[in-house]
Coordinates of C-alpha atoms (C1' of nucleotides) in Angstrom, one line a residue:
Chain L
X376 CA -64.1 -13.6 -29.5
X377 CA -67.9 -13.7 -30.8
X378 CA -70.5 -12.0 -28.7
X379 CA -72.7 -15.3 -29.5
X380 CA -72.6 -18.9 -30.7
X381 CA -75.6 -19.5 -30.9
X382 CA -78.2 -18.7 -33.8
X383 CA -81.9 -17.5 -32.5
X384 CA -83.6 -20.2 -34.5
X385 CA -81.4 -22.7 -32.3
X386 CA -82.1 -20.2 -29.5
X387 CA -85.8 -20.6 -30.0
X388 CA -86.1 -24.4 -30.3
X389 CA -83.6 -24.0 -26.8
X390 CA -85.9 -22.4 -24.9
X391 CA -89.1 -24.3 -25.9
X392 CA -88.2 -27.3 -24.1
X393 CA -85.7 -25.8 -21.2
X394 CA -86.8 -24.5 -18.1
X395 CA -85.8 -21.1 -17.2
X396 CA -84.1 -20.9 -13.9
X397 CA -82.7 -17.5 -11.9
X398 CA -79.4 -17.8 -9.7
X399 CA -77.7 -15.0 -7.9
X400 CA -74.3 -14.4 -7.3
X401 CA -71.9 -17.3 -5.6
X402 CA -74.7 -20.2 -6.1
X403 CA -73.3 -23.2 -6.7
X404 CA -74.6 -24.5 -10.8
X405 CA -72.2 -28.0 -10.6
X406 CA -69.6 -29.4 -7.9
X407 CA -66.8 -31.8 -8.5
X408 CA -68.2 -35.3 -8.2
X409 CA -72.2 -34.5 -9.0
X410 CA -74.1 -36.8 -11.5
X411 CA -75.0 -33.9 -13.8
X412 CA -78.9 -34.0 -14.3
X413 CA -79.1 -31.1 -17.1
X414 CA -77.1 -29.0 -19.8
X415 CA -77.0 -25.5 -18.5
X416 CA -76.9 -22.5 -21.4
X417 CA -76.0 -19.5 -20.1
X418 CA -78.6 -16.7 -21.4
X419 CA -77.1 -13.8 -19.3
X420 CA -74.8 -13.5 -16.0
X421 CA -71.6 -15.4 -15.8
X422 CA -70.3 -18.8 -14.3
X423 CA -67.0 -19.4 -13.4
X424 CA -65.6 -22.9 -13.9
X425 CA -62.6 -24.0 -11.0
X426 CA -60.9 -27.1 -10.8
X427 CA -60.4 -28.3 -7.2
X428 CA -58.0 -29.9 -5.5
X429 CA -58.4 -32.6 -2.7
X430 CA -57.2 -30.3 0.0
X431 CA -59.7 -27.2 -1.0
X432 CA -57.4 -25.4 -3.2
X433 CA -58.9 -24.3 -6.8
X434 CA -57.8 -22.9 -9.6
X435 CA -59.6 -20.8 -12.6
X436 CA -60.5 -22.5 -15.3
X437 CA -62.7 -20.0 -17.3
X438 CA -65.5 -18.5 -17.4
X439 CA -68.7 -18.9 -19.2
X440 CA -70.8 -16.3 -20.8
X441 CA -74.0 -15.4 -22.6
X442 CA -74.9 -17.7 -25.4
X443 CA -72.4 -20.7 -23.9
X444 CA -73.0 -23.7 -22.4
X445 CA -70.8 -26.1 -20.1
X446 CA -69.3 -28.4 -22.6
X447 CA -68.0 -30.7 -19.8
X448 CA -71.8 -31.1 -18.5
X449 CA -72.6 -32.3 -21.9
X450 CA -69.4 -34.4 -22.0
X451 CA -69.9 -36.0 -18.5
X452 CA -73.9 -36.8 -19.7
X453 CA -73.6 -37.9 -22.5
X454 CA -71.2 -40.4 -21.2
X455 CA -72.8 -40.9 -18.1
X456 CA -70.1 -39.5 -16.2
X457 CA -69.2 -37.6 -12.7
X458 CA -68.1 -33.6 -13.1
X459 CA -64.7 -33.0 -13.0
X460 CA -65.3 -29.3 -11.9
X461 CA -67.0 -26.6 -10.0
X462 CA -69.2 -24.2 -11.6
X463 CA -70.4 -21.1 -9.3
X464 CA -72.3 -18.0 -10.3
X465 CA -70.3 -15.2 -11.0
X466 CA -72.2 -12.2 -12.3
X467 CA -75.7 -12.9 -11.0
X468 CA -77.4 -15.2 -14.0
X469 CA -80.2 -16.5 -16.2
X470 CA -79.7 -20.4 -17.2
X471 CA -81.7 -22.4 -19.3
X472 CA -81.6 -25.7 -17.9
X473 CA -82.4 -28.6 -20.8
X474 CA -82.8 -31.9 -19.9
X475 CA -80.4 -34.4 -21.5
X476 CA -82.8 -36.7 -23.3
X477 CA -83.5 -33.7 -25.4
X478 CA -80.5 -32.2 -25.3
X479 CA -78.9 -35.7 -27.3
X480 CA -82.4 -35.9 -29.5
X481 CA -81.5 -32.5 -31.1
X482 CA -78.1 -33.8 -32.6
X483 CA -80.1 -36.1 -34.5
X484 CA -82.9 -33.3 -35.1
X485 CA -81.2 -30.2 -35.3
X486 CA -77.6 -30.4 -36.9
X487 CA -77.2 -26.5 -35.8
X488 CA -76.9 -27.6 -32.3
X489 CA -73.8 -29.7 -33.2
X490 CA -72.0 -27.7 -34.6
X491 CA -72.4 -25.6 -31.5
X492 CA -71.2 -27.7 -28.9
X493 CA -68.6 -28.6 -31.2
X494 CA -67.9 -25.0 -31.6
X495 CA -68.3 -24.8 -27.4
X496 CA -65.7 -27.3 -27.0
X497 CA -63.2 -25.7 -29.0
X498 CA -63.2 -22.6 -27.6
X499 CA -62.9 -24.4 -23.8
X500 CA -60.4 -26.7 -25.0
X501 CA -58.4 -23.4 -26.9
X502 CA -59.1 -21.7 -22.4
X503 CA -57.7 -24.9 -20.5
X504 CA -54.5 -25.1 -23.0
X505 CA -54.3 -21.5 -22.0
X506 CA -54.7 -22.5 -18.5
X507 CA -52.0 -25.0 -19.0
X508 CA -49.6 -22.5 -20.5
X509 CA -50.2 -19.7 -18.2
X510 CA -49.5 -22.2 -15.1
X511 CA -46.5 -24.3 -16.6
X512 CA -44.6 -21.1 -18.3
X513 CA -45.7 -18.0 -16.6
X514 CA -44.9 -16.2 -13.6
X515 CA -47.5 -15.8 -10.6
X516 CA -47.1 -11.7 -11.2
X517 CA -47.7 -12.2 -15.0
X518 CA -50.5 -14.4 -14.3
X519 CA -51.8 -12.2 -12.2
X520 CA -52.1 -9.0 -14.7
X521 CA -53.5 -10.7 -16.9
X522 CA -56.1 -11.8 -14.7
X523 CA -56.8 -8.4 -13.8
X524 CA -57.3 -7.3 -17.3
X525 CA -59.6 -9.9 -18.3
X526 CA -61.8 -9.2 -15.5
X527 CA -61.4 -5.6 -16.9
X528 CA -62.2 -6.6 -20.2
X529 CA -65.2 -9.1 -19.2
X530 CA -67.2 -6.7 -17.1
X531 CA -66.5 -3.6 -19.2
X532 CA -65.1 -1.6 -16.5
X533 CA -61.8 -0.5 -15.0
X534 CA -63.1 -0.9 -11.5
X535 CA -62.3 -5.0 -10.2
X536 CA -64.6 -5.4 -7.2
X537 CA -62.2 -8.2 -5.9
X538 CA -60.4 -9.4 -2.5
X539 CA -56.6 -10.3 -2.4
X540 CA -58.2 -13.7 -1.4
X541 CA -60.6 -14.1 -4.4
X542 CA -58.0 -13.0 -6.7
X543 CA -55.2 -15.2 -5.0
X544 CA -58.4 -18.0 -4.8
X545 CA -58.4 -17.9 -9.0
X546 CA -54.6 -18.1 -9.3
X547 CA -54.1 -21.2 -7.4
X548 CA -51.8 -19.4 -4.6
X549 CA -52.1 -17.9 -1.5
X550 CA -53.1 -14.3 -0.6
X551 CA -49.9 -12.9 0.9
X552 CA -48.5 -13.7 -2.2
X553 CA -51.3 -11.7 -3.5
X554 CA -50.7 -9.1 -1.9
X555 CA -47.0 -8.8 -2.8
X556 CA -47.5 -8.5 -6.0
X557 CA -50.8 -6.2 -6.2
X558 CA -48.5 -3.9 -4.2
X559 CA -45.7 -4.1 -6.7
X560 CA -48.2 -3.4 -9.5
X561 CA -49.5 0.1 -7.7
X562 CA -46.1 0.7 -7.5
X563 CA -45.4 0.7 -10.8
X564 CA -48.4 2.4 -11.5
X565 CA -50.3 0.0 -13.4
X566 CA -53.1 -0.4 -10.6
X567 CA -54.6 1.6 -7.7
X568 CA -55.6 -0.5 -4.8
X569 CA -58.6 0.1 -2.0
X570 CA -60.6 -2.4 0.3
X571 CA -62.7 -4.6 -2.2
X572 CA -61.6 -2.5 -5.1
X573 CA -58.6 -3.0 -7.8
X574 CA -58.7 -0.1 -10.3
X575 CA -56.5 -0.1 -13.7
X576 CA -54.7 2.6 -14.6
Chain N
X387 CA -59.7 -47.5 -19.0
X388 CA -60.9 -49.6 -22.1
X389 CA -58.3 -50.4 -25.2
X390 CA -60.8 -49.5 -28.4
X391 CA -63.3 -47.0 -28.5
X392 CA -64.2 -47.7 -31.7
X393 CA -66.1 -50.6 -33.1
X394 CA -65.5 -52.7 -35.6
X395 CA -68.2 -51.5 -38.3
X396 CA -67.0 -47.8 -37.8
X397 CA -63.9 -48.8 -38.1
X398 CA -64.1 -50.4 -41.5
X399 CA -65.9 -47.5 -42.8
X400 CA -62.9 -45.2 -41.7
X401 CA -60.6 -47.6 -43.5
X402 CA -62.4 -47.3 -46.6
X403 CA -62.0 -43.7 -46.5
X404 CA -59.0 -43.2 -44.8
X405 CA -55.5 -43.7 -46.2
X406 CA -52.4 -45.6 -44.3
X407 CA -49.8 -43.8 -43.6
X408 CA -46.6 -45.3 -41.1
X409 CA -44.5 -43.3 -39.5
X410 CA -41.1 -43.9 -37.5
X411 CA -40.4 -42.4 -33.7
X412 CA -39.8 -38.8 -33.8
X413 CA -41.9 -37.8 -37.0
X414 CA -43.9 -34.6 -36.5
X415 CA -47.6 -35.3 -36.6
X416 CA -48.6 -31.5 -36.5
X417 CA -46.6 -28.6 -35.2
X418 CA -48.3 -25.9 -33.5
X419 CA -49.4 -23.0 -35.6
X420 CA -50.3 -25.8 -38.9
X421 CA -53.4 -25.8 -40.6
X422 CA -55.3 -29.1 -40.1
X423 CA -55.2 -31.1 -43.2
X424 CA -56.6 -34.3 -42.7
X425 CA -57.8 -36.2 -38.6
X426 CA -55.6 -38.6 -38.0
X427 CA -56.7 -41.8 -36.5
X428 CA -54.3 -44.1 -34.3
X429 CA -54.4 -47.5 -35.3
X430 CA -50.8 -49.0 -33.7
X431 CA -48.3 -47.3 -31.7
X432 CA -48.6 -43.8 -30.4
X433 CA -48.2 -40.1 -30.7
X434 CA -47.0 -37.6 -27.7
X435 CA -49.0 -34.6 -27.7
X436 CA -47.5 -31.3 -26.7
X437 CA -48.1 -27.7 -25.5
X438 CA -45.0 -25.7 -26.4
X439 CA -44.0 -22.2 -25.2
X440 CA -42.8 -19.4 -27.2
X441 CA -39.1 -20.2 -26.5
X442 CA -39.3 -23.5 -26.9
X443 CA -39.9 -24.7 -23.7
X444 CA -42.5 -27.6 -23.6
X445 CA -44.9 -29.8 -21.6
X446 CA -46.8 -33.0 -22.4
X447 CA -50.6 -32.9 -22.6
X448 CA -51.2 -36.5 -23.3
X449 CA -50.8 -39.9 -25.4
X450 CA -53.1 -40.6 -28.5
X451 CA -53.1 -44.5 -28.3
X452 CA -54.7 -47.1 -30.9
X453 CA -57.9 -46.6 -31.5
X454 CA -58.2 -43.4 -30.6
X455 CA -58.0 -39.5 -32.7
X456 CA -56.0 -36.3 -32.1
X457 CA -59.7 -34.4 -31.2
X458 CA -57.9 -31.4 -31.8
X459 CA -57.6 -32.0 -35.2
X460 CA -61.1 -32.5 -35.4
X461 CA -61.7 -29.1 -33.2
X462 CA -59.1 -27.4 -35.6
X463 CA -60.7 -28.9 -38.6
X464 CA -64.4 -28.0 -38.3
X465 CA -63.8 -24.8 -37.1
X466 CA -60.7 -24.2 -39.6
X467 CA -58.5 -22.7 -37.4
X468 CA -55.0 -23.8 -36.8
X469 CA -53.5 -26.4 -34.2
X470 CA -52.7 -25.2 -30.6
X471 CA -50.7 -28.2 -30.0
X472 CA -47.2 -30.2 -31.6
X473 CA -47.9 -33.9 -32.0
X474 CA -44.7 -36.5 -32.9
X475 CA -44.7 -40.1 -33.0
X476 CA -43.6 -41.8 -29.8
X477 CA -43.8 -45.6 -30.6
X478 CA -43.6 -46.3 -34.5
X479 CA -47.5 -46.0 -35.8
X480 CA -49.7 -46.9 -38.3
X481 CA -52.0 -43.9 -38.7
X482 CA -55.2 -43.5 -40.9
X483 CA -55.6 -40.0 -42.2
X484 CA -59.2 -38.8 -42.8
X485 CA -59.8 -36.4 -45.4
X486 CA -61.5 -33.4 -43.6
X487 CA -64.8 -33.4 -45.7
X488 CA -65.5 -36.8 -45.6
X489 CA -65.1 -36.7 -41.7
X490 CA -67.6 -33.8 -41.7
X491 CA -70.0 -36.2 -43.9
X492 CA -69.8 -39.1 -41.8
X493 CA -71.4 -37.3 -38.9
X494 CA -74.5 -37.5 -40.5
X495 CA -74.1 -40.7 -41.9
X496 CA -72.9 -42.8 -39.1
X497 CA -74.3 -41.8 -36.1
X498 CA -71.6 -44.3 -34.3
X499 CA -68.8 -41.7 -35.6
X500 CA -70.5 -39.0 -33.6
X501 CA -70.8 -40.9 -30.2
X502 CA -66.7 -41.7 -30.7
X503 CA -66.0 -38.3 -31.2
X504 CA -67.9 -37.0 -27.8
X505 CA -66.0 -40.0 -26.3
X506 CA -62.5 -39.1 -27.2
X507 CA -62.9 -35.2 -26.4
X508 CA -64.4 -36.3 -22.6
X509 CA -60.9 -38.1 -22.0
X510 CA -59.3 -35.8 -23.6
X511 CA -61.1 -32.9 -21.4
X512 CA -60.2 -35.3 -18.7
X513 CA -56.7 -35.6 -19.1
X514 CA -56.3 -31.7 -19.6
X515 CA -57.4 -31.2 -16.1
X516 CA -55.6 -34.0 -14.8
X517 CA -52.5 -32.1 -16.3
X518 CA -53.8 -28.9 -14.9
X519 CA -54.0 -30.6 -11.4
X520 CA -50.8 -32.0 -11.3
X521 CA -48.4 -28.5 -12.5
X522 CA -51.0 -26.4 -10.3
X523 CA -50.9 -28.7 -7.4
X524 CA -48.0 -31.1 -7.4
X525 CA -44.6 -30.9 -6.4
X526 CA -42.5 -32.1 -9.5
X527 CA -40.9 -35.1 -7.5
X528 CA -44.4 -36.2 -7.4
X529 CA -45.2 -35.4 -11.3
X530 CA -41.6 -37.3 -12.3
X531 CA -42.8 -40.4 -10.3
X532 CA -46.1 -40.4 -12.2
X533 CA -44.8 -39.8 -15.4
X534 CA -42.4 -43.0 -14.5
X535 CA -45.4 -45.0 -13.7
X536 CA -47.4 -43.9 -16.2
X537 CA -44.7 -44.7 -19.1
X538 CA -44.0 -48.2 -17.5
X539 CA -47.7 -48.7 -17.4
X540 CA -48.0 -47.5 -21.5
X541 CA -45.3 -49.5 -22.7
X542 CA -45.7 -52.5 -20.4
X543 CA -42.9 -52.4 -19.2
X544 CA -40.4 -51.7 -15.9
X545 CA -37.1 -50.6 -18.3
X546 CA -37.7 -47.7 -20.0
X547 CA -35.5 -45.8 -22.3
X548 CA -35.7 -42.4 -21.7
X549 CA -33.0 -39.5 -21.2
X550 CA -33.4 -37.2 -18.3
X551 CA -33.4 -34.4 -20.9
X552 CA -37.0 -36.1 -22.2
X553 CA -38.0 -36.8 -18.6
X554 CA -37.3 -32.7 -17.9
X555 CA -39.1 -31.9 -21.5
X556 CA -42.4 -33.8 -20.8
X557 CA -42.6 -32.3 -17.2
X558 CA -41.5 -28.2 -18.7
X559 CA -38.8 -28.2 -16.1
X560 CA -35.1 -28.7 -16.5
X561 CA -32.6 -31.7 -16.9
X562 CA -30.6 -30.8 -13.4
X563 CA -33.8 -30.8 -11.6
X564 CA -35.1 -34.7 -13.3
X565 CA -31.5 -35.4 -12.5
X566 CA -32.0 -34.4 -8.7
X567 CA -34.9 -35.9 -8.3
X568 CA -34.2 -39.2 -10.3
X569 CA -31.2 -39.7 -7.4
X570 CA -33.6 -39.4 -4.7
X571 CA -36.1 -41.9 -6.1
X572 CA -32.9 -43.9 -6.5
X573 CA -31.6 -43.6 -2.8
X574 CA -35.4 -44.1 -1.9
X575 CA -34.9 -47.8 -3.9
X576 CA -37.9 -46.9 -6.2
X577 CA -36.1 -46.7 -9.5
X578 CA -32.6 -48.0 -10.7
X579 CA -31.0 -45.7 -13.2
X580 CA -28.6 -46.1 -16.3
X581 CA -27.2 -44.6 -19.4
X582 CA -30.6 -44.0 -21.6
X583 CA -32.6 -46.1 -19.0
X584 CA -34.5 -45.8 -15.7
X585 CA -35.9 -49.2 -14.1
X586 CA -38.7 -49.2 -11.9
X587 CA -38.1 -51.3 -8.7
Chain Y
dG999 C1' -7.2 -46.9 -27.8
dT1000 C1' -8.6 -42.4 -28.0
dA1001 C1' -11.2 -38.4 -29.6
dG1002 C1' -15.5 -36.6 -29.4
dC1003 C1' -20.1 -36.6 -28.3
dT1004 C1' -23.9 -37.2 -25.3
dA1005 C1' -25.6 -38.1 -20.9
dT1006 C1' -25.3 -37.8 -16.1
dG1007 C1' -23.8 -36.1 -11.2
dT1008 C1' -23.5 -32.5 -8.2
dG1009 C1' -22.4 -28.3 -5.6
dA1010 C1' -23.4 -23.5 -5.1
dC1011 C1' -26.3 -20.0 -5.8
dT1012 C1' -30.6 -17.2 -7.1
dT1013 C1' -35.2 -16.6 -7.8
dT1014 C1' -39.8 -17.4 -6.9
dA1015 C1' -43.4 -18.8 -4.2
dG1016 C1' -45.5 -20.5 0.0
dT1017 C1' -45.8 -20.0 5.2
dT1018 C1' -46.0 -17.9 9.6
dA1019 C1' -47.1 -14.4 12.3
dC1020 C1' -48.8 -10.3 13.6
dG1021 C1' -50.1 -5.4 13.3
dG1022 C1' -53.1 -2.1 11.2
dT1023 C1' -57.3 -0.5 8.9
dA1024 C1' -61.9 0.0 6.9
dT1025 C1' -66.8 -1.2 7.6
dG1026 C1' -70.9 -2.3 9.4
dC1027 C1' -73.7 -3.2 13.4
dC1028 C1' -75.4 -2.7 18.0
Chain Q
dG783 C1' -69.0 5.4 20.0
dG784 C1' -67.3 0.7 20.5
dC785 C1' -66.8 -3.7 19.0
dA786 C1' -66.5 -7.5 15.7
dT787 C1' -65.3 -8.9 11.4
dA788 C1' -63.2 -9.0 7.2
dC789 C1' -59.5 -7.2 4.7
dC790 C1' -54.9 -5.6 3.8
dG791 C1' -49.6 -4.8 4.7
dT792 C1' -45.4 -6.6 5.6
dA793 C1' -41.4 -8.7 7.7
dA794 C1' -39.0 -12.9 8.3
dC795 C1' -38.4 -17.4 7.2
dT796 C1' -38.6 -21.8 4.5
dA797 C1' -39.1 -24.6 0.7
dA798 C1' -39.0 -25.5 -4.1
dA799 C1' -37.4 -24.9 -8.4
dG800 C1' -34.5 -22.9 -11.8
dT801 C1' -29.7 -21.6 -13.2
dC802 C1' -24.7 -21.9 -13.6
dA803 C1' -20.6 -24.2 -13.7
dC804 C1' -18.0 -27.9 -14.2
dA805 C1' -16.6 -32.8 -13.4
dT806 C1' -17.1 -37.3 -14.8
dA807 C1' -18.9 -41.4 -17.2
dG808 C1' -20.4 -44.2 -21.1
dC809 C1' -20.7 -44.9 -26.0
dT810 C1' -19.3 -44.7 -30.8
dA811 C1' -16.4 -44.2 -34.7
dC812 C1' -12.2 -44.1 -36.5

DNA sequence: GTAGCTATGTGACTTTAGTTACGGTATGCC
DNA sequence: GGCATACCGTAACTAAAGTCACATAGCTAC
């Protein structure tokens, strides 16, 4: 996976008519149902995108990082639409909010910034079909290994500062069940486990 | 949800360009792993889009209907990478394949093309999350009745001719559990069942 | 008709996951 | 220290789904 979409002349012409805005950890960027006012792009942090179920359960749907945008705020403006998710602050972030108006001027005016929503959307569509499979075809202990070594992966450390809860949270299942299987894991010494702390071994 | 999304100029264009191709039930559209060759556009009939699994197991993503475009095709194409998905001809179509290049090239020419594009990847984002919803949060007697509805709904009408082997494909589960289920909805007077056939009461 | 195929019905069992319930433990705060 | 709170461990149970085995039923071709 690229390090960055997006080219700095398209980077440059970004910022010039976004505004800058700061979040910290756990704010919420987009809940189910809001009008969506603005295309955020992601300059550094992390958002994490969850799809959520009438009765408060979620689900992981995948994250987005430096140099990406939420494709489905652009999809649900441009057609005037409701979002269909919840996007919260994972790693605390820097998002460059642009206003829509501009946002569908520049297709016309800057044929860069086409190809990199289009670009955007493939790689999200390529993450929910992954979703799909991993739900449909996997099992909840496969699931949640991988999990844990994309967390890994993503924040370049063995070290997962996570609850059973948040973990079980992203998976879709409870935290008992969580817990089961973490333990199982440390058995077969593939993880340690400590309060707030999953390390990969 | 409306019949055409595309209008009547564009769509003259795109038959100027395109060539006709027909296609009985059952043909295979694209097979996962293919390159993308040419979009194809729906004009009649309509094509069952699937997500298979390693070994072989399945699960249906959605229906391109007339009017509308595989969007993965269009993802696969302009970033040339290969198709995530199997499509196959469920009703009999008509379908207008689009030389890649000239697809590319009518993004700047016809703005129209552009906006029906960004339409057809929001229902398409749409109905991936639906599909998410339903195997993260549903029971599968739930999904099955859906699925029912939904097909009756598609095809316009209550008798429809389906195995309980298909029923169990499209869902990713297994004939013995459609079959279960199927008898409930039976004893529950929703659905009458036969050889090749379920009605909807 | 009947052989052979495909489709369906169904019981029994296993596996996986979700639920309930509660005890124990680390941590921070007063 | 002591208490409150969040977090974790685990047993016991239930529910849902997947698997296996096999019986039966309907259709087609000869």
């Amino acid at each position: 996976m690229q390090p960055l979409l997006i080219s700095d002349s398209l980077l440059v012409k970004l910022k010039s008519i976004g505004s800058l805005r700061k979040m910290p950890s756990d704010s919420i960027l987009m809940n189910e149902d809001d009008y969506i006012q603005a295309i955020p792009i992601v300059l550094n942090g992390s958002i994490k995108v969850m799809r959520t179920d009438e009765d408060g359960k979620e689900i992981l749907l995948y994250y987005i990082k430096p140099g990406e945008s939420c494709v489905m705020s652009f999809l649900g403006a441009t057609c005037n639409e409701r979002s269909k998710i919840k996007a919260i602050v994972d790693e605390p972030a820097e998002i460059l909010m642009l206003p829509i108006s501009k946002a569908v001027e520049l297709i016309r005016t800057f044929p860069e910034w086409i190809e990199f929503i289009f670009q955007l959307y493939n790689r999200r569509f390529e993450e929910l079909l992954d979703v799909i499979n991993a739900i449909a075809f996997q099992k909840v202990d496969e699931r949640l290994w991988e999990l844990l070594k994309k967390k890994a992966a993503m924040n370049n450390t063995k070290e997962l500062a996570v609850t059973h809860q948040q973990l079980a949270d992203e998976l879709g299942t409870a935290r008992e069940v969580v817990s089961r299987l973490l333990k199982q894991l440390e058995k077969s010494k593939k993880i340690a486990l400590s309060r707030n702390k999953v390390t990969i071994l």
